PDB file of C-alpha atoms in Angstrom:
ATOM      1  CA  MET C   1      -1.107 -42.568  41.444  1.00 35.00           C
ATOM      2  CA  PRO C   2      -1.344 -46.520  39.594  1.00 43.00           C
ATOM      3  CA  LYS C   3      -0.614 -46.709  36.449  1.00 48.00           C
ATOM      4  CA  ASP C   4      -3.040 -46.170  33.699  1.00 49.00           C
ATOM      5  CA  TYR C   5      -2.123 -49.053  32.036  1.00 51.00           C
ATOM      6  CA  PHE C   6      -4.474 -48.176  28.570  1.00 53.00           C
ATOM      7  CA  ASN C   7      -5.329 -44.506  28.713  1.00 54.00           C
ATOM      8  CA  ASP C   8      -1.968 -44.353  26.026  1.00 59.00           C
ATOM      9  CA  PRO C   9      -3.590 -46.885  23.601  1.00 58.00           C
ATOM     10  CA  ILE C  10      -7.400 -45.889  24.576  1.00 57.00           C
ATOM     11  CA  GLU C  11      -6.371 -42.728  23.213  1.00 63.00           C
ATOM     12  CA  ARG C  12      -4.301 -43.298  20.013  1.00 65.00           C
ATOM     13  CA  ALA C  13      -7.515 -46.207  18.747  1.00 62.00           C
ATOM     14  CA  THR C  14      -9.955 -43.281  19.871  1.00 60.00           C
ATOM     15  CA  GLY C  15      -8.658 -39.809  20.162  1.00 61.00           C
ATOM     16  CA  GLU C  16      -9.520 -38.986  23.196  1.00 59.00           C
ATOM     17  CA  SER C  17      -7.981 -39.356  26.962  1.00 59.00           C
ATOM     18  CA  PHE C  18     -10.049 -39.658  29.788  1.00 58.00           C
ATOM     19  CA  ALA C  19     -10.255 -39.542  33.783  1.00 64.00           C
ATOM     20  CA  THR C  20     -10.099 -42.784  34.657  1.00 75.00           C
ATOM     21  CA  SER C  21     -11.949 -44.156  38.013  1.00 82.00           C
ATOM     22  CA  PRO C  22     -11.242 -46.442  40.323  1.00 86.00           C
ATOM     23  CA  HIS C  23     -12.897 -49.365  38.771  1.00 88.00           C
ATOM     24  CA  SER C  24     -11.581 -48.553  35.458  1.00 88.00           C
ATOM     25  CA  LEU C  25      -7.832 -49.239  36.600  1.00 88.00           C
ATOM     26  CA  MET C  26      -9.049 -52.313  38.643  1.00 92.00           C
ATOM     27  CA  PHE C  27      -9.860 -53.756  35.246  1.00 93.00           C
ATOM     28  CA  GLU C  28      -6.877 -52.268  33.147  1.00 91.00           C
ATOM     29  CA  ARG C  29      -5.324 -53.783  36.122  1.00 91.00           C
ATOM     30  CA  LEU C  30      -7.325 -56.932  35.466  1.00 94.00           C
ATOM     31  CA  VAL C  31      -6.771 -57.371  31.764  1.00 93.00           C
ATOM     32  CA  SER C  32      -2.768 -56.324  32.016  1.00 91.00           C
ATOM     33  CA  ASN C  33      -2.004 -59.107  34.282  1.00 91.00           C
ATOM     34  CA  LEU C  34      -4.284 -61.706  32.532  1.00 92.00           C
ATOM     35  CA  GLN C  35      -2.441 -60.530  29.557  1.00 90.00           C
ATOM     36  CA  SER C  36       1.074 -61.074  30.611  1.00 87.00           C
ATOM     37  CA  THR C  37       0.045 -64.459  32.358  1.00 87.00           C
ATOM     38  CA  LEU C  38      -1.240 -65.391  29.527  1.00 87.00           C
ATOM     39  CA  ASP C  39       2.014 -64.904  27.921  1.00 83.00           C
ATOM     40  CA  GLU C  40       4.519 -65.910  30.179  1.00 77.00           C
ATOM     41  CA  GLU C  41       2.561 -69.105  30.247  1.00 66.00           C
ATOM     42  CA  VAL C  42       3.547 -69.960  27.191  1.00 56.00           C
ATOM     43  CA  PHE C  43       7.479 -70.283  27.946  1.00 53.00           C
ATOM     44  CA  PHE C  44       7.028 -72.285  30.757  1.00 56.00           C
ATOM     45  CA  ASP C  45       7.610 -76.084  30.801  1.00 56.00           C
ATOM     46  CA  ASP C  46       9.251 -78.673  32.885  1.00 56.00           C
ATOM     47  CA  SER C  47      13.360 -77.906  31.446  1.00 58.00           C
ATOM     48  CA  ASP C  48      12.341 -74.231  32.565  1.00 57.00           C
ATOM     49  CA  TRP C  49      13.007 -75.217  36.614  1.00 59.00           C
ATOM     50  CA  PRO C  50      15.123 -77.165  38.601  1.00 62.00           C
ATOM     51  CA  GLU C  51      14.784 -80.781  38.658  1.00 65.00           C
ATOM     52  CA  GLY C  52      11.588 -81.089  41.542  1.00 60.00           C
ATOM     53  CA  PHE C  53      10.147 -77.482  41.309  1.00 62.00           C
ATOM     54  CA  ASP C  54       6.650 -77.987  40.781  1.00 63.00           C
ATOM     55  CA  TRP C  55       6.041 -74.519  38.196  1.00 61.00           C
ATOM     56  CA  ARG C  56       2.430 -75.809  38.010  1.00 68.00           C
ATOM     57  CA  SER C  57       1.414 -75.036  41.458  1.00 71.00           C
ATOM     58  CA  GLU C  58       3.088 -71.440  40.914  1.00 72.00           C
ATOM     59  CA  ALA C  59       0.866 -71.029  37.386  1.00 74.00           C
ATOM     60  CA  GLU C  60      -1.740 -72.249  39.751  1.00 81.00           C
ATOM     61  CA  ALA C  61      -1.673 -70.161  42.607  1.00 83.00           C
ATOM     62  CA  VAL C  62      -1.350 -66.636  39.674  1.00 84.00           C
ATOM     63  CA  TRP C  63      -4.430 -67.804  38.074  1.00 87.00           C
ATOM     64  CA  ALA C  64      -6.346 -67.787  41.483  1.00 90.00           C
ATOM     65  CA  GLY C  65      -5.135 -64.215  42.323  1.00 90.00           C
ATOM     66  CA  LEU C  66      -6.211 -63.266  39.172  1.00 92.00           C
ATOM     67  CA  ALA C  67      -9.725 -64.547  39.536  1.00 92.00           C
ATOM     68  CA  GLU C  68     -10.007 -62.825  43.301  1.00 93.00           C
ATOM     69  CA  ASP C  69      -8.744 -59.661  41.575  1.00 93.00           C
ATOM     70  CA  ALA C  70     -11.793 -60.206  38.863  1.00 94.00           C
ATOM     71  CA  THR C  71     -13.971 -61.600  41.969  1.00 93.00           C
ATOM     72  CA  LEU C  72     -13.058 -58.542  44.209  1.00 92.00           C
ATOM     73  CA  LEU C  73     -14.052 -55.843  40.970  1.00 93.00           C
ATOM     74  CA  ALA C  74     -16.774 -57.201  40.283  1.00 93.00           C
ATOM     75  CA  THR C  75     -18.440 -57.146  43.843  1.00 92.00           C
ATOM     76  CA  PHE C  76     -18.094 -53.650  43.685  1.00 87.00           C
ATOM     77  CA  ARG C  77     -20.708 -51.411  43.874  1.00 86.00           C
ATOM     78  CA  THR C  78     -21.232 -48.172  41.198  1.00 86.00           C
ATOM     79  CA  CYS C  79     -23.782 -45.421  39.698  1.00 87.00           C
ATOM     80  CA  ARG C  80     -21.907 -45.035  36.409  1.00 90.00           C
ATOM     81  CA  PRO C  81     -23.618 -47.275  33.884  1.00 90.00           C
ATOM     82  CA  ASP C  82     -19.499 -47.660  32.451  1.00 90.00           C
ATOM     83  CA  ASP C  83     -18.436 -49.359  35.661  1.00 91.00           C
ATOM     84  CA  ARG C  84     -20.884 -51.059  35.734  1.00 93.00           C
ATOM     85  CA  LEU C  85     -20.523 -52.574  32.267  1.00 94.00           C
ATOM     86  CA  LEU C  86     -16.382 -53.649  33.624  1.00 94.00           C
ATOM     87  CA  CYS C  87     -17.243 -55.209  36.851  1.00 94.00           C
ATOM     88  CA  ARG C  88     -19.918 -57.347  35.164  1.00 95.00           C
ATOM     89  CA  ALA C  89     -16.906 -57.927  32.940  1.00 96.00           C
ATOM     90  CA  ALA C  90     -14.590 -59.055  35.428  1.00 96.00           C
ATOM     91  CA  GLY C  91     -17.929 -61.475  37.271  1.00 95.00           C
ATOM     92  CA  VAL C  92     -17.188 -63.292  33.424  1.00 95.00           C
ATOM     93  CA  ILE C  93     -13.342 -63.139  33.695  1.00 96.00           C
ATOM     94  CA  HIS C  94     -13.253 -64.569  37.279  1.00 96.00           C
ATOM     95  CA  ARG C  95     -15.897 -67.232  35.255  1.00 94.00           C
ATOM     96  CA  ALA C  96     -13.336 -68.174  32.752  1.00 94.00           C
ATOM     97  CA  ILE C  97     -10.402 -68.346  34.665  1.00 93.00           C
ATOM     98  CA  ARG C  98     -12.506 -70.889  36.991  1.00 92.00           C
ATOM     99  CA  ALA C  99     -13.770 -73.116  34.224  1.00 90.00           C
ATOM    100  CA  GLY C 100     -13.411 -76.386  34.045  1.00 85.00           C
ATOM    101  CA  SER C 101     -14.335 -76.930  30.739  1.00 86.00           C
ATOM    102  CA  PRO C 102     -14.047 -75.833  27.042  1.00 87.00           C
ATOM    103  CA  ALA C 103     -17.811 -75.646  26.940  1.00 89.00           C
ATOM    104  CA  GLU C 104     -17.674 -73.705  30.161  1.00 91.00           C
ATOM    105  CA  LEU C 105     -15.332 -71.322  28.692  1.00 91.00           C
ATOM    106  CA  GLU C 106     -17.335 -70.760  25.951  1.00 92.00           C
ATOM    107  CA  ALA C 107     -20.117 -69.908  28.090  1.00 93.00           C
ATOM    108  CA  ALA C 108     -17.652 -66.683  29.168  1.00 94.00           C
ATOM    109  CA  ARG C 109     -16.848 -65.501  25.552  1.00 93.00           C
ATOM    110  CA  ILE C 110     -20.590 -65.752  24.686  1.00 94.00           C
ATOM    111  CA  LYS C 111     -21.050 -63.664  27.688  1.00 95.00           C
ATOM    112  CA  LEU C 112     -18.416 -60.872  27.582  1.00 94.00           C
ATOM    113  CA  ALA C 113     -19.756 -60.387  24.022  1.00 95.00           C
ATOM    114  CA  LYS C 114     -22.780 -59.668  25.193  1.00 95.00           C
ATOM    115  CA  ILE C 115     -21.407 -57.429  27.635  1.00 94.00           C
ATOM    116  CA  MET C 116     -19.794 -55.688  24.650  1.00 93.00           C
ATOM    117  CA  GLN C 117     -22.707 -55.018  22.887  1.00 94.00           C
ATOM    118  CA  LYS C 118     -24.282 -52.700  25.697  1.00 93.00           C
ATOM    119  CA  PRO C 119     -23.371 -49.115  24.675  1.00 92.00           C
ATOM    120  CA  ALA C 120     -20.687 -47.336  25.864  1.00 90.00           C
ATOM    121  CA  GLU C 121     -17.544 -45.072  26.410  1.00 88.00           C
ATOM    122  CA  PRO C 122     -15.393 -46.240  23.211  1.00 87.00           C
ATOM    123  CA  ARG C 123     -12.647 -46.600  26.162  1.00 86.00           C
ATOM    124  CA  ILE C 124     -14.621 -48.372  27.868  1.00 90.00           C
ATOM    125  CA  HIS C 125     -15.354 -50.690  24.783  1.00 90.00           C
ATOM    126  CA  PHE C 126     -11.607 -50.702  24.069  1.00 91.00           C
ATOM    127  CA  MET C 127     -11.050 -52.504  27.329  1.00 91.00           C
ATOM    128  CA  LEU C 128     -13.983 -54.503  26.888  1.00 94.00           C
ATOM    129  CA  GLU C 129     -11.986 -55.920  23.599  1.00 94.00           C
ATOM    130  CA  GLU C 130      -8.588 -56.260  25.209  1.00 93.00           C
ATOM    131  CA  ALA C 131     -10.413 -58.614  27.832  1.00 95.00           C
ATOM    132  CA  GLY C 132     -12.376 -60.640  24.925  1.00 95.00           C
ATOM    133  CA  LEU C 133      -8.770 -60.981  23.188  1.00 94.00           C
ATOM    134  CA  SER C 134      -7.367 -62.439  26.002  1.00 93.00           C
ATOM    135  CA  LEU C 135     -10.193 -64.756  26.767  1.00 93.00           C
ATOM    136  CA  GLU C 136     -10.035 -65.833  23.114  1.00 93.00           C
ATOM    137  CA  GLN C 137      -6.335 -67.194  23.951  1.00 91.00           C
ATOM    138  CA  MET C 138      -8.021 -68.408  26.486  1.00 90.00           C
ATOM    139  CA  ALA C 139      -9.693 -70.688  24.832  1.00 89.00           C
ATOM    140  CA  ASP C 140      -7.168 -71.546  22.077  1.00 87.00           C
ATOM    141  CA  ARG C 141      -4.579 -72.895  24.762  1.00 83.00           C
ATOM    142  CA  ALA C 142      -7.131 -74.975  26.182  1.00 80.00           C
ATOM    143  CA  GLU C 143      -8.763 -76.723  22.833  1.00 79.00           C
ATOM    144  CA  VAL C 144      -4.729 -77.052  22.296  1.00 74.00           C
ATOM    145  CA  GLU C 145      -4.287 -78.692  25.071  1.00 72.00           C
ATOM    146  CA  GLY C 146      -7.414 -80.867  25.161  1.00 66.00           C
ATOM    147  CA  GLN C 147      -6.324 -82.337  21.541  1.00 57.00           C
ATOM    148  CA  GLU C 148      -2.699 -82.989  22.684  1.00 50.00           C
ATOM    149  CA  PRO C 149      -1.648 -86.647  23.649  1.00 44.00           C
ATOM    150  CA  PRO C 150      -1.694 -87.673  27.419  1.00 43.00           C
ATOM    151  CA  GLU C 151       1.641 -88.322  27.499  1.00 42.00           C
ATOM    152  CA  ALA C 152       2.235 -84.293  26.717  1.00 38.00           C
ATOM    153  CA  ASP C 153       1.097 -83.829  30.389  1.00 43.00           C
ATOM    154  CA  LEU C 154       3.980 -85.867  31.561  1.00 40.00           C
ATOM    155  CA  GLY C 155       6.422 -83.383  29.496  1.00 43.00           C
ATOM    156  CA  LEU C 156       7.813 -86.071  27.285  1.00 40.00           C
ATOM    157  CA  THR C 157       8.921 -84.989  23.721  1.00 43.00           C
ATOM    158  CA  PRO C 158       7.381 -87.462  20.430  1.00 45.00           C
ATOM    159  CA  GLU C 159      10.695 -88.399  20.031  1.00 47.00           C
ATOM    160  CA  ALA C 160      11.002 -90.293  23.563  1.00 41.00           C
TER     161      ALA C 160
END
């Protein structure tokens, strides 16, 4: 059986446990992988890799895989309203990953906030909130990267 990433935190937060659907398991895994990627990417820079290794293409491949996972979940059909919310949220996550500008990323965050306003079980809101925190972290990082001087893209330190 696949690992149930959020059931323990949800049970602690809401006081209830639940039987997982394939959609919720996929969404849990998507958000968990998104969070892990965001956390790990903070620690990557050119000094972490052997000379000549293009770590940026490796990171881009991970993001592309996350976007594919989000697309897969977004296209699943379901009759359960809670699962439909998760599928819609996965589409928003895909949109955020593929955002080409801070404005597109902000539009995705707004769309997720609207999805979060829909009535759903507490466990669904918990998972959506986790996704929202990840999109917020993505937006913060995009804002910081947009404010860095051009030499930061070359891996140069301010002293150089």
